[in-house]
Tab-separated table of N, CA and C in Angstrom:
chain	number	residue	atom	x	y	z
A	1	UNK	N	49.648	-48.929	-47.495
A	1	UNK	CA	49.528	-47.871	-46.340
A	1	UNK	C	49.121	-46.481	-46.371
A	2	UNK	N	50.242	-45.849	-47.882
A	2	UNK	CA	49.647	-44.400	-47.849
A	2	UNK	C	48.303	-44.036	-48.452
A	3	UNK	N	47.947	-45.005	-49.246
A	3	UNK	CA	46.626	-44.858	-50.018
A	3	UNK	C	45.660	-44.749	-48.666
A	4	UNK	N	45.420	-45.606	-47.723
A	4	UNK	CA	44.822	-45.511	-46.775
A	4	UNK	C	44.902	-44.370	-45.823
A	5	UNK	N	46.414	-43.725	-45.300
A	5	UNK	CA	46.407	-42.611	-44.685
A	5	UNK	C	45.922	-41.368	-45.466
A	6	UNK	N	45.698	-41.419	-46.921
A	6	UNK	CA	45.724	-40.467	-47.623
A	6	UNK	C	43.894	-40.398	-47.455
A	7	UNK	N	43.236	-41.345	-47.780
A	7	UNK	CA	41.790	-41.579	-47.768
A	7	UNK	C	41.268	-41.062	-46.377
A	8	UNK	N	41.963	-41.100	-45.331
A	8	UNK	CA	41.632	-41.185	-43.893
A	8	UNK	C	41.703	-39.820	-43.803
A	9	UNK	N	42.793	-38.864	-44.405
A	9	UNK	CA	42.936	-37.727	-44.043
A	9	UNK	C	42.052	-36.673	-45.207
A	10	UNK	N	41.902	-37.510	-46.101
A	10	UNK	CA	40.358	-36.814	-47.227
A	10	UNK	C	39.025	-37.115	-46.803
A	11	UNK	N	39.005	-37.948	-45.859
A	11	UNK	CA	37.495	-38.323	-44.810
A	11	UNK	C	37.603	-37.385	-44.061
A	12	UNK	N	38.520	-36.843	-43.567
A	12	UNK	CA	38.367	-36.192	-42.418
A	12	UNK	C	38.097	-34.749	-42.919
A	13	UNK	N	38.831	-34.206	-43.899
A	13	UNK	CA	39.125	-32.713	-44.605
A	13	UNK	C	37.079	-32.962	-45.383
A	14	UNK	N	36.997	-33.784	-45.974
A	14	UNK	CA	35.486	-33.426	-46.621
A	14	UNK	C	34.435	-33.553	-45.318
A	15	UNK	N	34.425	-34.386	-44.102
A	15	UNK	CA	33.736	-34.319	-42.840
A	15	UNK	C	33.371	-33.324	-42.516
A	16	UNK	N	34.955	-32.370	-42.184
A	16	UNK	CA	34.635	-30.977	-41.617
A	16	UNK	C	34.246	-30.011	-42.816
A	17	UNK	N	34.505	-30.133	-43.936
A	17	UNK	CA	33.653	-29.321	-44.929
A	17	UNK	C	32.242	-29.149	-44.998
A	18	UNK	N	31.550	-30.795	-45.170
A	18	UNK	CA	30.259	-31.159	-45.144
A	18	UNK	C	29.853	-30.655	-43.927
A	19	UNK	N	30.579	-30.925	-42.459
A	19	UNK	CA	29.759	-30.484	-41.426
A	19	UNK	C	29.823	-28.593	-41.033
A	20	UNK	N	30.661	-28.447	-41.882
A	20	UNK	CA	30.628	-26.488	-41.287
A	20	UNK	C	29.785	-26.042	-42.738
A	21	UNK	N	29.832	-26.643	-43.761
A	21	UNK	CA	29.286	-25.502	-45.445
A	21	UNK	C	28.192	-26.576	-46.042
A	22	UNK	N	27.459	-27.572	-45.375
A	22	UNK	CA	26.457	-28.190	-45.916
A	22	UNK	C	25.553	-27.078	-45.761
A	23	UNK	N	25.027	-27.086	-44.647
A	23	UNK	CA	23.635	-25.830	-44.461
A	23	UNK	C	23.566	-24.680	-44.766
A	24	UNK	N	24.718	-23.934	-44.815
A	24	UNK	CA	25.120	-22.963	-45.507
A	24	UNK	C	24.817	-22.951	-46.770
A	25	UNK	N	25.452	-23.989	-47.770
A	25	UNK	CA	25.043	-23.764	-48.902
A	25	UNK	C	23.727	-24.187	-49.193
A	26	UNK	N	22.989	-25.020	-48.270
A	26	UNK	CA	21.795	-25.314	-48.708
A	26	UNK	C	21.294	-23.830	-48.722
A	27	UNK	N	21.083	-23.101	-47.562
A	27	UNK	CA	20.528	-21.813	-47.593
A	27	UNK	C	20.793	-21.079	-48.763
A	28	UNK	N	22.151	-21.141	-49.240
A	28	UNK	CA	22.466	-20.478	-50.508
A	28	UNK	C	21.672	-20.709	-51.685
A	29	UNK	N	21.421	-22.272	-52.037
A	29	UNK	CA	20.922	-22.540	-52.549
A	29	UNK	C	19.362	-22.356	-52.934
A	30	UNK	N	18.856	-22.302	-51.623
A	30	UNK	CA	17.234	-22.721	-51.757
A	30	UNK	C	16.628	-21.318	-50.911
A	31	UNK	N	17.525	-20.898	-50.200
A	31	UNK	CA	16.992	-19.912	-49.170
A	31	UNK	C	16.142	-20.210	-48.395
A	32	UNK	N	16.316	-21.185	-47.383
A	32	UNK	CA	15.405	-21.978	-46.823
A	32	UNK	C	15.765	-21.527	-45.332
A	33	UNK	N	17.030	-21.153	-44.918
A	33	UNK	CA	17.051	-20.744	-43.543
A	33	UNK	C	17.603	-21.213	-43.165
A	34	UNK	N	18.515	-22.509	-43.638
A	34	UNK	CA	19.341	-23.302	-42.844
A	34	UNK	C	20.961	-22.203	-42.579
A	35	UNK	N	21.217	-22.539	-41.381
A	35	UNK	CA	22.844	-21.961	-40.985
A	35	UNK	C	23.409	-22.915	-40.633
A	36	UNK	N	24.943	-22.392	-40.773
A	36	UNK	CA	25.913	-23.404	-40.241
A	36	UNK	C	25.455	-23.909	-39.137
A	37	UNK	N	26.297	-25.121	-38.664
A	37	UNK	CA	26.155	-25.789	-36.976
A	37	UNK	C	26.417	-24.916	-35.585
A	38	UNK	N	27.226	-23.994	-36.038
A	38	UNK	CA	27.664	-22.979	-34.756
A	38	UNK	C	26.421	-21.785	-34.588
A	39	UNK	N	25.469	-21.550	-35.791
A	39	UNK	CA	24.195	-20.466	-35.746
A	39	UNK	C	23.265	-21.346	-35.805
A	40	UNK	N	22.812	-22.377	-35.026
A	40	UNK	CA	21.608	-22.831	-35.198
A	40	UNK	C	21.253	-24.260	-36.194
A	41	UNK	N	22.119	-24.835	-37.005
A	41	UNK	CA	22.018	-25.634	-37.693
A	41	UNK	C	20.543	-25.597	-38.819
A	42	UNK	N	19.718	-26.518	-39.082
A	42	UNK	CA	18.769	-26.162	-39.629
A	42	UNK	C	17.549	-25.695	-38.812
A	43	UNK	N	17.498	-25.317	-37.568
A	43	UNK	CA	16.349	-25.369	-36.991
A	43	UNK	C	15.910	-23.861	-37.305
A	44	UNK	N	16.206	-23.028	-37.997
A	44	UNK	CA	15.763	-22.022	-39.046
A	44	UNK	C	15.167	-22.297	-40.030
A	45	UNK	N	15.252	-23.807	-40.605
A	45	UNK	CA	14.931	-24.060	-41.961
A	45	UNK	C	13.236	-23.928	-42.170
A	46	UNK	N	12.932	-23.586	-43.318
A	46	UNK	CA	11.599	-23.828	-43.620
A	46	UNK	C	10.654	-24.477	-43.621
A	47	UNK	N	11.495	-26.030	-43.462
A	47	UNK	CA	10.896	-27.294	-43.270
A	47	UNK	C	9.786	-27.449	-41.998
A	48	UNK	N	10.735	-26.658	-41.187
A	48	UNK	CA	9.650	-26.593	-39.833
A	48	UNK	C	8.373	-25.789	-39.779
A	49	UNK	N	8.004	-24.908	-41.129
A	49	UNK	CA	6.958	-24.028	-41.021
A	49	UNK	C	6.000	-24.935	-41.360
A	50	UNK	N	4.872	-24.798	-40.716
A	50	UNK	CA	3.289	-25.752	-41.203
A	50	UNK	C	3.021	-25.317	-42.784
A	51	UNK	N	3.425	-24.166	-43.371
A	51	UNK	CA	3.021	-24.083	-44.566
A	51	UNK	C	4.374	-23.891	-45.532
A	52	UNK	N	3.875	-24.369	-46.715
A	52	UNK	CA	4.994	-24.115	-47.790
A	52	UNK	C	5.502	-22.974	-47.951
A	53	UNK	N	6.725	-22.757	-49.037
A	53	UNK	CA	7.611	-23.543	-49.602
A	53	UNK	C	8.396	-24.100	-48.314
A	54	UNK	N	8.509	-25.518	-48.677
A	54	UNK	CA	9.649	-25.892	-47.873
A	54	UNK	C	10.919	-26.438	-48.706
A	55	UNK	N	12.198	-26.323	-47.954
A	55	UNK	CA	13.176	-26.930	-48.707
A	55	UNK	C	13.417	-27.988	-48.813
A	56	UNK	N	13.526	-28.273	-50.312
A	56	UNK	CA	13.502	-29.472	-51.301
A	56	UNK	C	14.710	-30.659	-50.620
A	57	UNK	N	15.508	-30.081	-50.188
A	57	UNK	CA	16.944	-30.890	-49.521
A	57	UNK	C	16.452	-31.172	-47.945
A	58	UNK	N	16.138	-30.537	-47.379
A	58	UNK	CA	15.663	-30.963	-46.047
A	58	UNK	C	14.439	-31.547	-45.756
A	59	UNK	N	13.544	-31.524	-46.643
A	59	UNK	CA	12.006	-32.165	-46.824
A	59	UNK	C	12.298	-33.345	-47.805
A	60	UNK	N	13.442	-33.508	-48.123
A	60	UNK	CA	13.557	-34.799	-49.398
A	60	UNK	C	13.203	-36.025	-48.520
A	61	UNK	N	13.072	-36.939	-49.109
A	61	UNK	CA	12.351	-38.585	-48.243
A	61	UNK	C	12.950	-39.773	-48.826
A	62	UNK	N	13.265	-40.703	-48.554
A	62	UNK	CA	14.025	-41.573	-49.551
A	62	UNK	C	13.037	-41.862	-51.032
A	63	UNK	N	13.634	-42.387	-52.036
A	63	UNK	CA	15.165	-42.164	-51.902
A	63	UNK	C	16.428	-41.189	-52.576
A	64	UNK	N	15.024	-40.054	-52.278
A	64	UNK	CA	15.911	-38.729	-52.983
A	64	UNK	C	16.787	-38.347	-51.421
A	65	UNK	N	16.508	-39.032	-50.742
A	65	UNK	CA	17.331	-38.299	-49.239
A	65	UNK	C	18.358	-39.052	-49.545
A	66	UNK	N	18.687	-39.991	-50.031
A	66	UNK	CA	20.344	-40.517	-50.111
A	66	UNK	C	20.851	-39.952	-51.323
A	67	UNK	N	20.586	-38.905	-51.860
A	67	UNK	CA	21.237	-38.106	-52.813
A	67	UNK	C	21.959	-37.040	-52.306
A	68	UNK	N	21.222	-36.595	-51.261
A	68	UNK	CA	21.749	-35.012	-50.476
A	68	UNK	C	22.337	-35.333	-49.277
A	69	UNK	N	22.518	-36.487	-48.649
A	69	UNK	CA	22.829	-36.947	-47.410
A	69	UNK	C	24.163	-36.457	-46.983
A	70	UNK	N	24.723	-35.828	-45.857
A	70	UNK	CA	25.919	-35.825	-45.903
A	70	UNK	C	26.973	-36.772	-46.359
A	71	UNK	N	26.570	-37.891	-45.805
A	71	UNK	CA	27.358	-39.075	-45.939
A	71	UNK	C	27.827	-39.428	-47.601
A	72	UNK	N	26.878	-39.034	-48.302
A	72	UNK	CA	26.938	-39.615	-50.210
A	72	UNK	C	27.831	-38.298	-50.702
A	73	UNK	N	27.745	-36.840	-49.970
A	73	UNK	CA	28.454	-35.866	-50.420
A	73	UNK	C	29.389	-35.957	-49.948
A	74	UNK	N	30.180	-36.658	-48.835
A	74	UNK	CA	31.400	-36.821	-48.277
A	74	UNK	C	32.153	-37.757	-48.998
A	75	UNK	N	31.433	-39.259	-49.553
A	75	UNK	CA	31.959	-40.185	-50.090
A	75	UNK	C	32.131	-39.483	-51.636
A	76	UNK	N	31.267	-38.565	-52.626
A	76	UNK	CA	31.747	-38.277	-53.622
A	76	UNK	C	33.141	-37.288	-53.844
A	77	UNK	N	32.654	-36.429	-52.557
A	77	UNK	CA	34.086	-35.812	-51.815
A	77	UNK	C	35.707	-36.415	-52.003
A	78	UNK	N	35.879	-37.509	-51.167
A	78	UNK	CA	36.866	-38.342	-50.794
A	78	UNK	C	37.113	-38.969	-52.171
A	79	UNK	N	36.056	-39.678	-53.411
A	79	UNK	CA	36.383	-40.211	-54.567
A	79	UNK	C	36.991	-39.325	-55.293
A	80	UNK	N	36.251	-37.990	-55.492
A	80	UNK	CA	36.929	-37.288	-56.393
A	80	UNK	C	38.359	-36.692	-56.027
A	81	UNK	N	39.188	-36.618	-54.655
A	81	UNK	CA	40.160	-36.654	-54.167
A	81	UNK	C	40.873	-37.417	-54.276
A	82	UNK	N	40.264	-38.929	-54.439
A	82	UNK	CA	41.291	-40.087	-54.698
A	82	UNK	C	41.515	-40.089	-55.885
A	83	UNK	N	40.530	-39.900	-56.778
A	83	UNK	CA	40.837	-39.997	-58.494
A	83	UNK	C	41.959	-38.707	-58.959
A	84	UNK	N	41.907	-37.876	-58.288
A	84	UNK	CA	42.742	-36.664	-58.620
A	84	UNK	C	43.936	-36.833	-58.520
A	85	UNK	N	44.232	-37.311	-57.331
A	85	UNK	CA	45.646	-37.775	-56.609
A	85	UNK	C	46.106	-39.034	-57.584
A	86	UNK	N	45.486	-40.351	-58.107
A	86	UNK	CA	45.459	-40.961	-59.029
A	86	UNK	C	45.906	-40.671	-60.125
A	87	UNK	N	45.419	-39.796	-61.008
A	87	UNK	CA	46.032	-38.931	-61.986
A	87	UNK	C	46.902	-38.166	-61.957
A	88	UNK	N	47.214	-37.167	-60.745
A	88	UNK	CA	48.445	-36.414	-60.490
A	88	UNK	C	49.415	-37.391	-60.127
A	89	UNK	N	49.368	-38.696	-59.817
A	89	UNK	CA	50.652	-39.784	-59.585
A	89	UNK	C	50.724	-40.125	-60.872
A	90	UNK	N	50.227	-40.233	-61.702
A	90	UNK	CA	50.412	-40.853	-62.923
A	90	UNK	C	50.814	-39.635	-64.381
A	91	UNK	N	50.815	-38.623	-63.706
A	91	UNK	CA	50.962	-37.186	-64.682
A	91	UNK	C	52.168	-37.522	-66.041
A	92	UNK	N	53.367	-38.230	-65.678
A	92	UNK	CA	54.245	-38.837	-66.792
A	92	UNK	C	54.029	-39.537	-67.835
A	93	UNK	N	52.722	-39.853	-67.454
A	93	UNK	CA	52.365	-41.360	-68.464
A	93	UNK	C	51.829	-41.078	-70.055
A	94	UNK	N	51.578	-39.838	-70.299
A	94	UNK	CA	50.968	-38.980	-71.712
A	94	UNK	C	51.127	-37.835	-71.571
A	95	UNK	N	52.241	-37.488	-71.276
A	95	UNK	CA	52.671	-35.760	-71.179
A	95	UNK	C	53.065	-35.415	-72.851
A	96	UNK	N	53.710	-36.500	-74.017
A	96	UNK	CA	54.200	-35.958	-74.958
A	96	UNK	C	52.795	-35.960	-75.788
A	97	UNK	N	53.408	-35.735	-77.268
A	97	UNK	CA	52.269	-35.480	-78.068
A	97	UNK	C	52.418	-37.131	-78.725
A	98	UNK	N	53.304	-37.772	-79.090
A	98	UNK	CA	53.624	-38.679	-79.426
A	98	UNK	C	52.743	-39.877	-78.299
A	99	UNK	N	52.585	-39.924	-77.220
A	99	UNK	CA	52.037	-40.774	-76.262
A	99	UNK	C	50.894	-40.312	-76.062
A	100	UNK	N	49.414	-40.610	-77.064
A	100	UNK	CA	48.230	-39.898	-76.643
A	100	UNK	C	47.574	-40.196	-75.793
A	101	UNK	N	46.681	-39.409	-74.913
A	101	UNK	CA	46.254	-39.321	-73.515
A	101	UNK	C	45.277	-40.526	-73.663
A	102	UNK	N	45.006	-41.572	-74.303
A	102	UNK	CA	43.488	-42.485	-74.153
A	102	UNK	C	43.454	-43.370	-73.148
A	103	UNK	N	42.308	-43.653	-73.074
A	103	UNK	CA	41.664	-44.228	-71.664
A	103	UNK	C	42.195	-46.051	-71.379
A	104	UNK	N	42.389	-46.441	-72.579
A	104	UNK	CA	43.279	-47.885	-72.856
A	104	UNK	C	44.584	-47.478	-72.409
A	105	UNK	N	45.044	-46.614	-72.743
A	105	UNK	CA	46.673	-46.076	-71.904
A	105	UNK	C	46.823	-46.444	-70.939
A	106	UNK	N	46.000	-45.163	-70.274
A	106	UNK	CA	46.154	-44.639	-68.898
A	106	UNK	C	45.717	-45.599	-67.917
A	107	UNK	N	44.542	-46.259	-68.409
A	107	UNK	CA	44.052	-47.189	-67.135
A	107	UNK	C	44.742	-48.109	-66.580
A	108	UNK	N	45.290	-48.890	-67.007
A	108	UNK	CA	45.952	-49.512	-66.074
A	108	UNK	C	47.222	-49.019	-65.070
A	109	UNK	N	47.683	-47.715	-65.309
A	109	UNK	CA	48.281	-46.760	-64.302
A	109	UNK	C	47.521	-46.652	-63.186
A	110	UNK	N	46.282	-46.046	-64.009
A	110	UNK	CA	45.518	-45.617	-62.731
A	110	UNK	C	45.272	-46.460	-61.823
A	111	UNK	N	44.776	-47.603	-62.099
A	111	UNK	CA	44.046	-48.555	-61.223
A	111	UNK	C	45.217	-49.468	-60.442
A	112	UNK	N	46.654	-49.378	-60.737
A	112	UNK	CA	47.484	-50.312	-60.031
A	112	UNK	C	48.580	-49.301	-59.734
A	113	UNK	N	48.535	-48.731	-57.945
A	113	UNK	CA	49.345	-48.042	-57.510
A	113	UNK	C	51.017	-48.903	-57.863
A	114	UNK	N	51.039	-49.961	-57.919
A	114	UNK	CA	52.259	-50.409	-57.820
A	114	UNK	C	52.864	-50.959	-59.046
A	115	UNK	N	52.505	-50.377	-60.279
A	115	UNK	CA	52.594	-50.371	-61.695
A	115	UNK	C	53.463	-49.165	-62.178
A	116	UNK	N	54.511	-49.426	-62.566
A	116	UNK	CA	55.566	-48.554	-62.862
A	116	UNK	C	54.859	-47.918	-64.159
A	117	UNK	N	55.051	-46.504	-64.167
A	117	UNK	CA	54.769	-45.652	-64.883
A	117	UNK	C	55.885	-45.579	-66.398
A	118	UNK	N	55.092	-45.267	-67.295
A	118	UNK	CA	56.386	-45.555	-68.570
A	118	UNK	C	57.394	-44.274	-68.315
A	119	UNK	N	58.376	-44.559	-68.766
A	119	UNK	CA	59.999	-43.364	-68.473
A	119	UNK	C	59.372	-42.148	-69.261
A	120	UNK	N	59.860	-40.833	-68.483
A	120	UNK	CA	59.568	-39.645	-69.197
A	120	UNK	C	60.595	-39.683	-70.694
A	121	UNK	N	59.737	-39.300	-71.470
A	121	UNK	CA	60.500	-39.324	-73.055
A	121	UNK	C	61.711	-37.905	-72.517
A	122	UNK	N	61.629	-37.185	-72.035
A	122	UNK	CA	62.969	-36.376	-71.838
A	122	UNK	C	63.048	-36.034	-70.530
A	123	UNK	N	64.187	-35.062	-70.282
A	123	UNK	CA	64.696	-34.759	-68.981
A	123	UNK	C	63.721	-33.601	-68.430
A	124	UNK	N	63.115	-33.215	-69.544
A	124	UNK	CA	61.937	-31.927	-69.020
A	124	UNK	C	60.589	-32.171	-68.509
A	125	UNK	N	60.470	-33.714	-68.651
A	125	UNK	CA	59.287	-34.102	-68.189
A	125	UNK	C	59.155	-34.347	-66.667
A	126	UNK	N	58.252	-34.363	-65.836
A	126	UNK	CA	57.781	-34.329	-64.719
A	126	UNK	C	58.351	-36.019	-64.620
A	127	UNK	N	58.840	-36.651	-63.777
A	127	UNK	CA	59.034	-38.056	-63.389
A	127	UNK	C	58.151	-37.958	-62.202
A	128	UNK	N	56.942	-38.453	-62.223
A	128	UNK	CA	55.652	-38.580	-60.864
A	128	UNK	C	56.730	-39.767	-60.210
A	129	UNK	N	57.846	-40.620	-60.648
A	129	UNK	CA	57.636	-41.884	-59.813
A	129	UNK	C	59.128	-41.672	-59.029
A	130	UNK	N	59.831	-40.058	-59.150
A	130	UNK	CA	60.980	-39.910	-58.427
A	130	UNK	C	60.645	-40.090	-57.065
A	131	UNK	N	61.425	-40.709	-56.110
A	131	UNK	CA	61.574	-40.604	-55.016
A	131	UNK	C	61.363	-39.714	-54.239
A	132	UNK	N	62.154	-38.645	-54.891
A	132	UNK	CA	62.374	-37.189	-53.814
A	132	UNK	C	61.189	-36.707	-54.089
A	133	UNK	N	59.880	-36.602	-55.211
A	133	UNK	CA	58.505	-36.038	-54.955
A	133	UNK	C	57.681	-36.917	-54.467
A	134	UNK	N	57.756	-38.125	-54.279
A	134	UNK	CA	56.831	-39.059	-53.945
A	134	UNK	C	57.376	-40.014	-52.750
A	135	UNK	N	57.034	-39.622	-51.757
A	135	UNK	CA	57.724	-40.179	-50.392
A	135	UNK	C	57.184	-41.459	-50.356
A	136	UNK	N	57.730	-42.382	-49.958
A	136	UNK	CA	57.342	-43.821	-50.019
A	136	UNK	C	57.769	-44.483	-48.529
A	137	UNK	N	57.571	-43.897	-47.512
A	137	UNK	CA	58.082	-44.208	-46.098
A	137	UNK	C	56.339	-44.967	-45.395
A	138	UNK	N	55.461	-44.171	-46.285
A	138	UNK	CA	53.881	-44.771	-45.972
A	138	UNK	C	53.757	-43.820	-44.566
A	139	UNK	N	52.524	-44.004	-44.232
A	139	UNK	CA	51.838	-43.401	-43.136
A	139	UNK	C	51.433	-42.162	-43.315
A	140	UNK	N	51.317	-41.267	-42.412
A	140	UNK	CA	50.663	-39.883	-42.496
A	140	UNK	C	51.952	-38.720	-43.039
A	141	UNK	N	53.272	-39.355	-43.172
A	141	UNK	CA	54.047	-38.769	-43.710
A	141	UNK	C	54.039	-38.827	-45.407
A	142	UNK	N	53.852	-39.460	-45.881
A	142	UNK	CA	53.323	-40.053	-47.412
A	142	UNK	C	52.681	-39.111	-47.651
A	143	UNK	N	51.751	-38.649	-46.797
A	143	UNK	CA	50.334	-37.513	-47.010
A	143	UNK	C	50.618	-36.376	-47.456
A	144	UNK	N	51.722	-35.991	-46.990
A	144	UNK	CA	51.957	-34.394	-47.113
A	144	UNK	C	52.816	-34.036	-48.410
A	145	UNK	N	52.939	-34.915	-49.356
A	145	UNK	CA	53.641	-34.506	-50.465
A	145	UNK	C	52.662	-33.186	-51.189
A	146	UNK	N	53.648	-32.642	-52.178
A	146	UNK	CA	52.698	-31.241	-53.158
A	146	UNK	C	51.673	-32.095	-53.553
A	147	UNK	N	52.046	-33.156	-54.076
A	147	UNK	CA	50.928	-33.812	-54.900
A	147	UNK	C	49.632	-34.325	-54.163
A	148	UNK	N	49.958	-34.385	-53.155
A	148	UNK	CA	48.715	-35.358	-52.086
A	148	UNK	C	48.279	-34.161	-51.528
A	149	UNK	N	48.964	-33.132	-50.729
A	149	UNK	CA	48.032	-31.860	-50.830
A	149	UNK	C	47.254	-31.113	-51.852
A	150	UNK	N	47.801	-31.252	-52.882
A	150	UNK	CA	47.132	-30.516	-53.793
A	150	UNK	C	46.031	-30.992	-54.080
A	151	UNK	N	45.876	-32.688	-54.268
A	151	UNK	CA	44.961	-33.236	-54.688
A	151	UNK	C	43.710	-33.253	-53.722
A	152	UNK	N	43.992	-32.938	-52.129
A	152	UNK	CA	43.190	-33.260	-51.404
A	152	UNK	C	42.457	-31.211	-51.424
A	153	UNK	N	43.429	-30.580	-51.637
A	153	UNK	CA	42.984	-29.029	-51.615
A	153	UNK	C	41.849	-28.819	-52.729
A	154	UNK	N	42.083	-29.168	-53.910
A	154	UNK	CA	41.339	-29.204	-55.159
A	154	UNK	C	40.192	-30.254	-55.260
A	155	UNK	N	40.787	-31.662	-54.852
A	155	UNK	CA	39.586	-32.791	-54.989
A	155	UNK	C	38.316	-32.527	-54.209
A	156	UNK	N	38.641	-32.178	-52.703
A	156	UNK	CA	37.784	-32.672	-51.811
A	156	UNK	C	36.468	-31.141	-52.335
A	157	UNK	N	36.996	-30.175	-52.260
A	157	UNK	CA	35.757	-28.743	-52.418
A	157	UNK	C	35.462	-29.074	-53.764
A	158	UNK	N	36.251	-29.364	-54.704
A	158	UNK	CA	35.958	-29.820	-56.133
A	158	UNK	C	34.490	-30.922	-56.177
A	159	UNK	N	34.882	-31.619	-55.619
A	159	UNK	CA	33.583	-33.144	-55.391
A	159	UNK	C	32.355	-32.374	-54.849
A	160	UNK	N	32.802	-31.738	-53.543
A	160	UNK	CA	31.947	-31.422	-52.693
A	160	UNK	C	30.983	-30.659	-53.296
A	161	UNK	N	31.761	-29.495	-54.033
A	161	UNK	CA	30.662	-28.035	-54.654
A	161	UNK	C	30.170	-28.869	-55.717
A	162	UNK	N	30.709	-29.194	-56.851
A	162	UNK	CA	30.154	-30.126	-57.834
A	162	UNK	C	28.876	-30.632	-57.408
A	163	UNK	N	29.289	-31.639	-56.708
A	163	UNK	CA	28.050	-32.281	-56.549
A	163	UNK	C	26.630	-31.864	-55.936
A	164	UNK	N	27.385	-30.964	-55.118
A	164	UNK	CA	26.220	-30.178	-54.353
A	164	UNK	C	25.303	-29.495	-55.523
A	165	UNK	N	26.138	-28.919	-56.478
A	165	UNK	CA	25.549	-27.934	-57.519
A	165	UNK	C	24.789	-28.682	-58.401
A	166	UNK	N	25.022	-29.924	-58.589
A	166	UNK	CA	24.645	-30.968	-59.706
A	166	UNK	C	23.076	-30.851	-58.998
A	167	UNK	N	23.028	-31.589	-57.609
A	167	UNK	CA	21.974	-32.178	-56.869
A	167	UNK	C	20.521	-30.734	-57.015
A	168	UNK	N	21.570	-29.974	-56.535
A	168	UNK	CA	20.731	-28.367	-56.310
A	168	UNK	C	20.035	-28.183	-57.453
A	169	UNK	N	20.656	-28.093	-58.843
A	169	UNK	CA	20.022	-28.102	-60.110
A	169	UNK	C	19.066	-28.940	-60.291
A	170	UNK	N	19.049	-30.204	-60.086
A	170	UNK	CA	18.143	-31.249	-59.993
A	170	UNK	C	17.010	-31.287	-59.139
A	171	UNK	N	17.198	-30.717	-58.097
A	171	UNK	CA	15.997	-30.242	-56.775
A	171	UNK	C	15.435	-29.168	-57.736
A	172	UNK	N	15.944	-28.186	-58.022
A	172	UNK	CA	14.998	-26.882	-58.701
A	172	UNK	C	14.370	-27.578	-60.133
A	173	UNK	N	14.730	-28.363	-60.675
A	173	UNK	CA	14.177	-29.152	-62.085
A	173	UNK	C	12.809	-29.529	-61.642
A	174	UNK	N	13.131	-30.430	-60.363
A	174	UNK	CA	11.838	-31.461	-60.137
A	174	UNK	C	10.860	-30.699	-59.616
């Protein structure tokens, strides 16, 4: 229930970010004339002009349109936030030099939320399974832990801007 509530919250945040920032980001990348939804959206985009140049994102046809569509960007943003949350929730698993951070060591803990993380080797290490730092009551209250808010605040914009920058670069190269 906690992960579902977190995903819903991440989806809302990513959806709002995409709604308000996608077109201005398009204009920043391609100087096409796209504006925010409150300033006309893509009505001023050069894709509506009869002559080129045309914005590569706004004029994209399938299958390329799937890569730059807002639902894809929102999905990547939510996925980035969820992965960051899982990594942060298992932060004590490989924090000492004696336990190397290999994928084979971390993978079982990243994939299974119910698996207990290895105990910290010293009291100075952060215990991510401490009930005082990870609320277990479920629902939206569990989403407002510092770890969850941090992973939302960093993960969603990281996924959004990272993915859009990669796609803009690929469209520039094409």
